[in-house]
């Protein structure tokens, strides 16, 4: 759901399916522009989705997202193999390559309705924030737990209005998949 919201926010029309079999059944209609599939799913796995997509449309881009991808997955014909947790910047780049999109177009400028960030020193954002709070963020960033980090930031802003600017900055960077910037911000 997090990825569907992210890609919808970038201007894509996203169809979600309960399992691999439902996705394969949907391939009998019009061709999608791209398929984003998991490796392990009920009813039919990512390899079955890839085979069904290639049988119908040989050039259709199929991207694999997996926590357990094997080296063979890279050689199985997927257009990209992305590990979990998904880095949104990596996902955006893989989709842009697969669809031959220009990353400078409005659909790829950060995310929907994003405003340019004012230059804010990390010390300014983090001043007055308890080390326990920063440690929680560090743990989530280290795990690459993007959706948990977003939830954490939203809860922080609600519980501590004085920290709303910090929380909003964390949320924006997390939605963009900017883990390196997040690490630098709270280091």
C-alpha positions as a printed Julia matrix, in Angstrom:
187×3 Matrix{Float64}:
  0.0     0.0     0.0
  2.9     2.35    0.78
  4.34    1.87   -2.71
  0.92    2.28   -4.31
  0.43    5.59   -2.48
  3.93    6.74   -3.42
  3.5     5.95   -7.11
 -0.02    7.39   -7.2
  1.41   10.55   -5.68
  3.91   10.68   -8.54
  1.06   10.65  -11.05
  0.87    6.96  -11.92
 -2.38    5.01  -12.1
 -1.83    2.01   -9.84
 -3.81   -1.22   -9.83
 -3.28   -3.5    -6.84
 -3.94   -7.24   -6.7
 -4.43   -9.57   -3.74
 -2.04  -12.19   -5.07
 -0.08  -13.34   -8.1
 -2.99  -15.26   -9.58
 -5.21  -12.15   -9.58
 -2.46  -10.17  -11.28
 -2.0   -12.87  -13.94
 -5.75  -12.97  -14.54
 -5.73   -9.2   -15.09
 -3.08   -9.59  -17.79
 -5.75  -10.91  -20.15
 -7.0    -7.36  -20.7
 -5.05   -4.32  -21.86
 -1.31   -4.16  -21.3
 -0.15   -2.13  -18.33
  2.84    0.15  -18.78
  4.81   -1.73  -16.11
  4.43   -4.53  -13.59
  5.87   -4.27  -10.1
  5.73   -7.66   -8.4
  6.93   -9.33   -5.25
  9.0   -12.51   -5.41
  6.92  -14.53   -2.97
  3.12  -14.29   -3.2
  0.21  -16.64   -2.65
 -1.2   -18.54   -5.63
  1.54  -17.47   -8.07
  5.0   -16.06   -7.37
  6.89  -13.29   -9.14
  8.44  -15.73  -11.61
  4.97  -16.9   -12.67
  3.89  -13.27  -13.09
  6.98  -12.6   -15.21
  6.32  -15.66  -17.4
  2.67  -14.68  -17.92
  3.57  -11.08  -18.75
  6.33  -12.09  -21.18
  4.05  -14.63  -22.88
  1.52  -11.9   -23.62
  3.78   -8.86  -24.11
  7.47   -9.67  -24.57
  8.66   -6.09  -24.04
  6.5    -5.22  -21.02
  8.79   -4.02  -18.17
  8.53   -6.23  -15.08
 10.29   -5.16  -11.88
 10.81   -7.52   -8.95
 10.79   -6.4    -5.33
 11.95   -9.02   -2.88
 13.38   -9.51    0.58
 14.63  -12.91   -0.53
 15.71  -12.38   -4.12
 18.23  -14.89   -5.33
 21.04  -14.25   -7.83
 18.99  -16.24  -10.34
 16.28  -13.57  -10.16
 18.65  -11.11  -11.82
 19.04  -13.55  -14.69
 15.37  -14.49  -14.95
 14.39  -11.67  -17.26
 13.18   -9.05  -14.79
 13.97   -5.52  -15.91
 15.15   -4.71  -12.39
 15.47   -6.55   -9.08
 15.05   -4.35   -6.01
 15.63   -5.48   -2.45
 13.42   -4.82    0.52
 13.21   -2.47    2.22
 12.63   -0.48   -0.93
 14.64    2.69   -1.35
 12.23    5.05   -3.09
 14.96    6.85   -5.02
 16.16    3.49   -6.37
 12.58    2.51   -7.23
 11.99    5.81   -9.02
 15.2     5.37  -11.01
 14.35    1.77  -11.95
 10.87    2.76  -13.13
 12.23    5.75  -15.04
 14.77    3.49  -16.82
 12.18    0.79  -17.57
  9.67    3.29  -18.96
 12.31    5.58  -20.49
 11.0     8.55  -18.51
 12.78   11.82  -17.98
 13.29   12.18  -14.22
 13.09   15.98  -14.57
  9.4    15.87  -15.49
  6.86   17.0   -12.94
  5.78   13.44  -12.1
  9.24   12.73  -10.74
  9.98   15.94   -8.93
 10.17   14.46   -5.44
  6.58   13.53   -4.82
  3.15   15.0    -5.33
  2.77   18.6    -4.25
  6.24   18.67   -2.72
  7.57   22.12   -2.05
 11.25   22.94   -2.31
 12.9    22.67    1.07
 14.32   25.79    2.6
 17.95   25.38    3.55
 17.8    24.36    7.17
 20.79   23.32    9.21
 20.38   19.9    10.79
 21.48   21.34   14.13
 18.6    23.84   13.87
 16.07   21.07   13.21
 17.32   18.71   15.89
 18.0    21.24   18.65
 15.92   20.54   21.71
 14.93   17.05   20.57
 15.51   14.32   23.11
 18.22   11.78   22.22
 15.75    8.95   22.82
 13.56   10.36   20.05
 16.55   10.7    17.71
 17.64    7.15   18.54
 14.2     5.84   17.54
 14.56    7.58   14.18
 18.12    6.24   13.77
 16.91    2.68   14.32
 14.13    3.0    11.75
 16.49    4.56    9.23
 19.09    1.83    9.79
 16.39   -0.78    9.14
 15.18    1.07    6.05
 11.69    0.97    7.57
 10.3     3.81    5.49
  6.59    3.36    6.26
  7.35    2.97    9.98
  9.51    6.1     9.87
  6.67    8.06    8.24
  4.24    6.83   10.91
  6.8     7.72   13.58
  7.2    11.26   12.19
  3.44   11.81   12.03
  3.03   10.61   15.62
  5.91   12.82   16.77
  4.36   15.92   15.18
  1.0    15.16   16.77
  2.45   14.46   20.22
  4.94   17.35   20.19
  3.82   20.35   18.12
  7.14   22.08   18.91
  8.86   19.32   16.91
  6.47   19.5    13.94
  9.05   21.09   11.6
 11.55   18.34   12.36
  8.89   15.64   11.95
  7.68   17.12    8.64
 11.25   17.21    7.31
 11.79   13.57    8.34
  8.49   12.56    6.74
  9.31   14.31    3.45
 12.77   12.76    3.2
 11.35    9.34    4.07
  8.67    9.61    1.38
 11.41   10.43   -1.12
 13.52    7.48    0.05
 16.42    9.75    0.95
 18.01    7.51    3.58
 21.45    9.11    3.24
 19.99   12.57    3.91
 18.02   11.2     6.85
 21.16    9.65    8.33
 23.05   12.92    7.87
 20.22   14.9     9.44
 20.22   12.98   12.71
 23.89   12.0    12.95
